[in-house]
Amino acid sequence: MRKKIIAGNWKMNKLPNEAIEFIEEITPLVKDTKNEVILCVPYTDLFYSLLTAQNTNIKIGAQNMHFEEKGAYTGEVSPQMLKSIGVEYVIIGHSERRQYFNETDDTVNKKIKAALEIKLKPIVCVGETLEQRESGKAEEIITNQIEKAVKDIPEKEIQNIIIAYEPIWAIGTGKTATNEDANNAIKAIRNKICQIYGQNVSESIIIQYGGSVKSTNCKELFTMSDIDGGLVGGASLDPHEFAKIVNYDK
Ligand code: PGA
């Protein structure tokens, strides 16, 4: 049985004092869950969040990184820098990074490899636009993104990635994919993983849904056969709302 992983993506929100307050508030609310809880916070909140989340069941992740270890890349943060302070997860290839910061399938692939090499766990995002969905190309687009993302990554490493299926038209819009559409897209991703890595890997790899997940729709999504939890943006900014999502099965 695959476990459920619920990750918050704060995007460019919360100052360190707000991050500390959030974690202090949510800790008692999620301490008994058997689901995995991750908060992906801005770089400037990482250290404070890690300290505050020590001795809790809350894991901390970053939202991006460079693929090089070091060098003349002004403004960038390396996988080693994240790892050195105790970060465990990193979102890679979020659609906002693909859309606004020229992230490509190739840089996504490089970043996943760099993360895995030092045992940071990537949360790899894929998803189609509304136009692509309406033209019936959604599955082709997302399976293609998956194929390029995992290119040349060996089977023993691939188990350490989490995939997040996030239809772009559902992100921050209040529109959620129907449970069936989300589940079918995730099944298509699982089939692609099966083609590349075989059935064992495809049955054990974690694939989340993301895009306007909230406390009122999470249960129906997370109880679908192939959806292993969620990547949550807006609804992860409030500790009570996010705790309800983590505790969807209580
Ligand atoms: P949303 O964002 O929950 O606000 O739609 C999800 C995401 O972008 O990861």
Short mmCIF file of C-alpha atoms and ligand atoms in Angstrom, two decimals:
data_model
loop_
_atom_site.label_atom_id
_atom_site.label_comp_id
_atom_site.label_asym_id
_atom_site.label_seq_id
_atom_site.Cartn_x
_atom_site.Cartn_y
_atom_site.Cartn_z
CA MET A 1 0.00 0.00 0.00
CA ARG A 2 1.34 3.40 -0.97
CA LYS A 3 1.30 6.03 1.75
CA LYS A 4 -0.32 9.42 1.32
CA ILE A 5 1.94 12.44 1.16
CA ILE A 6 0.47 15.88 1.66
CA ALA A 7 2.82 18.71 0.75
CA GLY A 8 2.20 22.44 1.14
CA ASN A 9 3.68 24.80 -1.43
CA TRP A 10 3.79 28.25 0.10
CA LYS A 11 5.15 29.83 -3.09
CA MET A 12 6.37 33.41 -2.41
CA ASN A 13 4.52 33.79 0.88
CA LYS A 14 5.40 34.11 4.57
CA LEU A 15 8.21 35.85 6.40
CA PRO A 16 10.30 33.81 8.84
CA ASN A 17 8.23 34.86 11.88
CA GLU A 18 5.06 33.80 10.05
CA ALA A 19 6.64 30.47 9.11
CA ILE A 20 7.58 29.84 12.74
CA GLU A 21 4.08 30.73 13.95
CA PHE A 22 2.48 28.51 11.32
CA ILE A 23 4.59 25.50 12.25
CA GLU A 24 4.02 26.02 15.98
CA GLU A 25 0.29 26.19 15.36
CA ILE A 26 -0.02 23.19 13.05
CA THR A 27 2.31 20.84 14.97
CA PRO A 28 -0.27 19.64 17.55
CA LEU A 29 -2.97 19.45 14.86
CA VAL A 30 -1.10 16.96 12.66
CA LYS A 31 1.04 15.09 15.19
CA ASP A 32 -1.08 11.91 15.08
CA THR A 33 -1.46 11.54 11.34
CA LYS A 34 0.01 8.56 9.54
CA ASN A 35 0.23 10.63 6.37
CA GLU A 36 3.51 12.28 5.50
CA VAL A 37 3.48 16.07 5.94
CA ILE A 38 5.83 18.33 4.01
CA LEU A 39 6.04 22.12 3.86
CA CYS A 40 7.86 23.63 0.88
CA VAL A 41 8.79 27.10 1.99
CA PRO A 42 10.70 30.07 0.51
CA TYR A 43 14.51 29.93 0.82
CA THR A 44 14.54 32.62 3.50
CA ASP A 45 12.19 30.54 5.69
CA LEU A 46 14.05 27.24 5.33
CA PHE A 47 16.39 27.49 8.28
CA TYR A 48 13.77 28.84 10.69
CA SER A 49 11.28 26.22 9.52
CA LEU A 50 13.76 23.38 9.96
CA LEU A 51 14.56 24.51 13.50
CA THR A 52 10.89 24.91 14.42
CA ALA A 53 9.93 21.56 12.88
CA GLN A 54 12.67 19.66 14.71
CA ASN A 55 11.22 16.76 16.73
CA THR A 56 7.92 16.96 14.87
CA ASN A 57 6.55 14.83 12.01
CA ILE A 58 6.71 17.82 9.64
CA LYS A 59 9.33 17.64 6.88
CA ILE A 60 10.70 20.71 5.15
CA GLY A 61 11.26 21.21 1.44
CA ALA A 62 12.46 23.95 -0.91
CA GLN A 63 10.60 25.11 -4.02
CA ASN A 64 13.44 25.11 -6.53
CA MET A 65 17.22 24.75 -6.85
CA HIS A 66 19.98 24.95 -9.45
CA PHE A 67 21.47 21.75 -10.84
CA GLU A 68 25.12 22.76 -10.41
CA GLU A 69 26.96 22.23 -7.14
CA LYS A 70 28.56 25.69 -7.10
CA GLY A 71 29.82 28.41 -9.40
CA ALA A 72 29.12 31.77 -10.99
CA TYR A 73 25.31 31.63 -10.98
CA THR A 74 24.29 34.80 -9.21
CA GLY A 75 21.12 34.42 -7.21
CA GLU A 76 20.94 30.64 -7.41
CA VAL A 77 20.91 28.01 -4.66
CA SER A 78 22.55 24.60 -5.09
CA PRO A 79 21.31 21.17 -4.02
CA GLN A 80 24.30 20.94 -1.65
CA MET A 81 23.29 24.20 0.03
CA LEU A 82 19.80 22.84 0.68
CA LYS A 83 21.11 19.50 1.88
CA SER A 84 23.67 21.13 4.20
CA ILE A 85 20.98 22.75 6.36
CA GLY A 86 18.81 19.63 6.53
CA VAL A 87 16.27 20.16 3.75
CA GLU A 88 14.80 16.81 2.63
CA TYR A 89 12.57 17.66 -0.34
CA VAL A 90 12.60 20.03 -3.28
CA ILE A 91 9.87 20.89 -5.78
CA ILE A 92 11.19 20.64 -9.33
CA GLY A 93 9.55 21.86 -12.53
CA HIS A 94 6.53 23.60 -11.00
CA SER A 95 4.44 25.08 -13.82
CA GLU A 96 5.05 28.60 -12.49
CA ARG A 97 8.78 28.02 -12.93
CA ARG A 98 8.25 26.56 -16.39
CA GLN A 99 6.02 29.50 -17.32
CA TYR A 100 7.84 32.49 -15.77
CA PHE A 101 11.44 31.35 -15.35
CA ASN A 102 12.22 29.35 -18.49
CA GLU A 103 12.32 26.00 -16.77
CA THR A 104 12.43 23.34 -19.50
CA ASP A 105 12.10 19.55 -19.60
CA ASP A 106 15.87 19.47 -19.92
CA THR A 107 16.60 21.59 -16.83
CA VAL A 108 13.97 19.61 -14.94
CA ASN A 109 15.82 16.39 -15.82
CA LYS A 110 19.17 17.89 -14.78
CA LYS A 111 17.74 19.12 -11.49
CA ILE A 112 16.15 15.76 -10.65
CA LYS A 113 19.47 14.01 -11.26
CA ALA A 114 21.37 16.56 -9.15
CA ALA A 115 18.86 16.24 -6.31
CA LEU A 116 18.90 12.43 -6.31
CA GLU A 117 22.67 12.36 -6.36
CA ILE A 118 22.82 13.91 -2.90
CA LYS A 119 19.65 12.26 -1.61
CA LEU A 120 17.31 15.21 -1.75
CA LYS A 121 13.85 13.97 -2.71
CA PRO A 122 12.40 15.77 -5.72
CA ILE A 123 8.68 16.51 -6.03
CA VAL A 124 8.45 16.64 -9.82
CA CYS A 125 5.54 18.60 -11.30
CA VAL A 126 3.87 17.94 -14.63
CA GLY A 127 0.60 19.19 -16.06
CA GLU A 128 -1.23 20.40 -19.14
CA THR A 129 -2.75 23.77 -20.07
CA LEU A 130 -6.48 24.23 -20.60
CA GLU A 131 -5.94 24.45 -24.35
CA GLN A 132 -4.07 21.16 -24.35
CA ARG A 133 -6.80 19.49 -22.30
CA GLU A 134 -9.55 20.81 -24.53
CA SER A 135 -7.78 19.57 -27.63
CA GLY A 136 -7.64 16.08 -26.13
CA LYS A 137 -3.85 16.12 -25.74
CA ALA A 138 -3.55 16.17 -21.95
CA GLU A 139 -2.30 12.61 -21.50
CA GLU A 140 0.15 12.88 -24.37
CA ILE A 141 1.57 16.12 -22.93
CA ILE A 142 1.99 14.85 -19.38
CA THR A 143 3.42 11.45 -20.31
CA ASN A 144 5.85 13.24 -22.58
CA GLN A 145 6.90 15.53 -19.70
CA ILE A 146 7.40 12.45 -17.53
CA GLU A 147 9.50 10.67 -20.14
CA LYS A 148 11.81 13.68 -20.46
CA ALA A 149 11.93 14.31 -16.71
CA VAL A 150 13.15 10.79 -15.88
CA LYS A 151 15.48 10.38 -18.86
CA ASP A 152 18.58 8.33 -17.92
CA ILE A 153 17.56 8.02 -14.27
CA PRO A 154 18.21 4.46 -13.09
CA GLU A 155 15.49 2.31 -11.53
CA LYS A 156 17.03 2.23 -8.06
CA GLU A 157 16.93 6.04 -7.88
CA ILE A 158 13.50 6.63 -9.33
CA GLN A 159 11.81 5.25 -6.21
CA ASN A 160 12.98 8.39 -4.41
CA ILE A 161 10.99 10.83 -6.49
CA ILE A 162 7.46 12.02 -5.90
CA ILE A 163 5.44 13.07 -8.92
CA ALA A 164 2.80 15.79 -8.70
CA TYR A 165 0.19 15.96 -11.45
CA GLU A 166 -0.92 19.59 -11.54
CA PRO A 167 -3.17 20.65 -14.42
CA ILE A 168 -2.14 24.26 -15.01
CA TRP A 169 -5.72 25.44 -15.43
CA ALA A 170 -6.53 24.21 -11.93
CA ILE A 171 -3.69 25.99 -10.13
CA GLY A 172 -4.83 28.94 -8.05
CA THR A 173 -8.05 29.20 -10.05
CA GLY A 174 -10.48 27.47 -7.71
CA LYS A 175 -11.17 24.98 -10.53
CA THR A 176 -10.31 21.42 -9.58
CA ALA A 177 -10.02 18.55 -12.00
CA THR A 178 -12.85 16.06 -11.47
CA ASN A 179 -11.82 13.11 -9.37
CA GLU A 180 -12.06 10.86 -12.42
CA ASP A 181 -10.02 13.16 -14.68
CA ALA A 182 -7.32 13.56 -12.04
CA ASN A 183 -7.26 9.82 -11.39
CA ASN A 184 -7.11 9.01 -15.10
CA ALA A 185 -4.26 11.44 -15.71
CA ILE A 186 -2.37 9.89 -12.79
CA LYS A 187 -3.07 6.40 -14.15
CA ALA A 188 -1.60 7.50 -17.47
CA ILE A 189 1.54 8.68 -15.63
CA ARG A 190 1.71 5.36 -13.79
CA ASN A 191 1.43 3.48 -17.10
CA LYS A 192 4.27 5.51 -18.55
CA ILE A 193 6.40 4.74 -15.48
CA CYS A 194 5.45 1.07 -15.93
CA GLN A 195 6.62 1.13 -19.56
CA ILE A 196 9.97 2.58 -18.54
CA TYR A 197 10.64 0.92 -15.17
CA GLY A 198 8.21 -2.00 -14.88
CA GLN A 199 5.25 -2.78 -12.71
CA ASN A 200 6.88 -2.85 -9.28
CA VAL A 201 8.13 0.71 -9.62
CA SER A 202 4.89 1.96 -11.15
CA GLU A 203 2.86 0.50 -8.31
CA SER A 204 5.04 1.94 -5.58
CA ILE A 205 5.85 5.42 -6.90
CA ILE A 206 3.95 8.25 -5.18
CA ILE A 207 1.87 10.44 -7.49
CA GLN A 208 0.06 13.43 -5.98
CA TYR A 209 -2.66 15.64 -7.39
CA GLY A 210 -2.31 19.44 -7.19
CA GLY A 211 -4.54 22.33 -8.26
CA SER A 212 -7.04 24.05 -5.96
CA VAL A 213 -7.00 21.27 -3.37
CA LYS A 214 -8.84 22.37 -0.22
CA SER A 215 -10.39 20.82 2.87
CA THR A 216 -13.75 20.52 1.11
CA ASN A 217 -12.53 18.50 -1.90
CA CYS A 218 -9.42 16.67 -0.65
CA LYS A 219 -11.13 13.56 0.67
CA GLU A 220 -12.80 12.65 -2.60
CA LEU A 221 -9.54 13.24 -4.48
CA PHE A 222 -7.23 11.43 -2.06
CA THR A 223 -9.45 8.35 -1.86
CA MET A 224 -9.30 7.73 -5.63
CA SER A 225 -7.38 4.56 -6.56
CA ASP A 226 -4.24 6.20 -7.95
CA ILE A 227 -4.00 9.54 -6.13
CA ASP A 228 -1.46 9.41 -3.31
CA GLY A 229 -2.08 12.75 -1.64
CA GLY A 230 -1.68 16.31 -2.81
CA LEU A 231 0.52 19.30 -3.49
CA VAL A 232 -1.40 22.18 -1.98
CA GLY A 233 -0.81 25.87 -2.71
CA GLY A 234 -3.29 28.47 -1.44
CA ALA A 235 -4.93 26.17 1.11
CA SER A 236 -1.56 25.42 2.72
CA LEU A 237 -1.15 29.00 3.94
CA ASP A 238 -3.59 28.62 6.83
CA PRO A 239 -2.55 26.08 9.48
CA HIS A 240 -6.11 25.01 10.34
CA GLU A 241 -7.14 24.56 6.72
CA PHE A 242 -3.93 22.68 5.88
CA ALA A 243 -4.29 20.48 8.98
CA LYS A 244 -7.79 19.52 7.83
CA ILE A 245 -6.34 18.44 4.49
CA VAL A 246 -3.59 16.42 6.17
CA ASN A 247 -6.24 14.82 8.40
CA TYR A 248 -8.69 14.15 5.55
CA ASP A 249 -8.91 10.51 6.65
CA LYS A 250 -9.82 11.21 10.29
P1 PGA B 1 -3.15 25.83 -5.58
O1 PGA B 1 -1.62 25.60 -6.04
O2 PGA B 1 -3.46 24.77 -4.56
O3 PGA B 1 -3.17 27.23 -5.00
O4 PGA B 1 -4.00 25.69 -6.79
C1 PGA B 1 -1.10 24.32 -6.20
C2 PGA B 1 0.33 24.41 -6.67
O5 PGA B 1 0.64 25.28 -7.48
O6 PGA B 1 1.20 23.62 -6.24
#
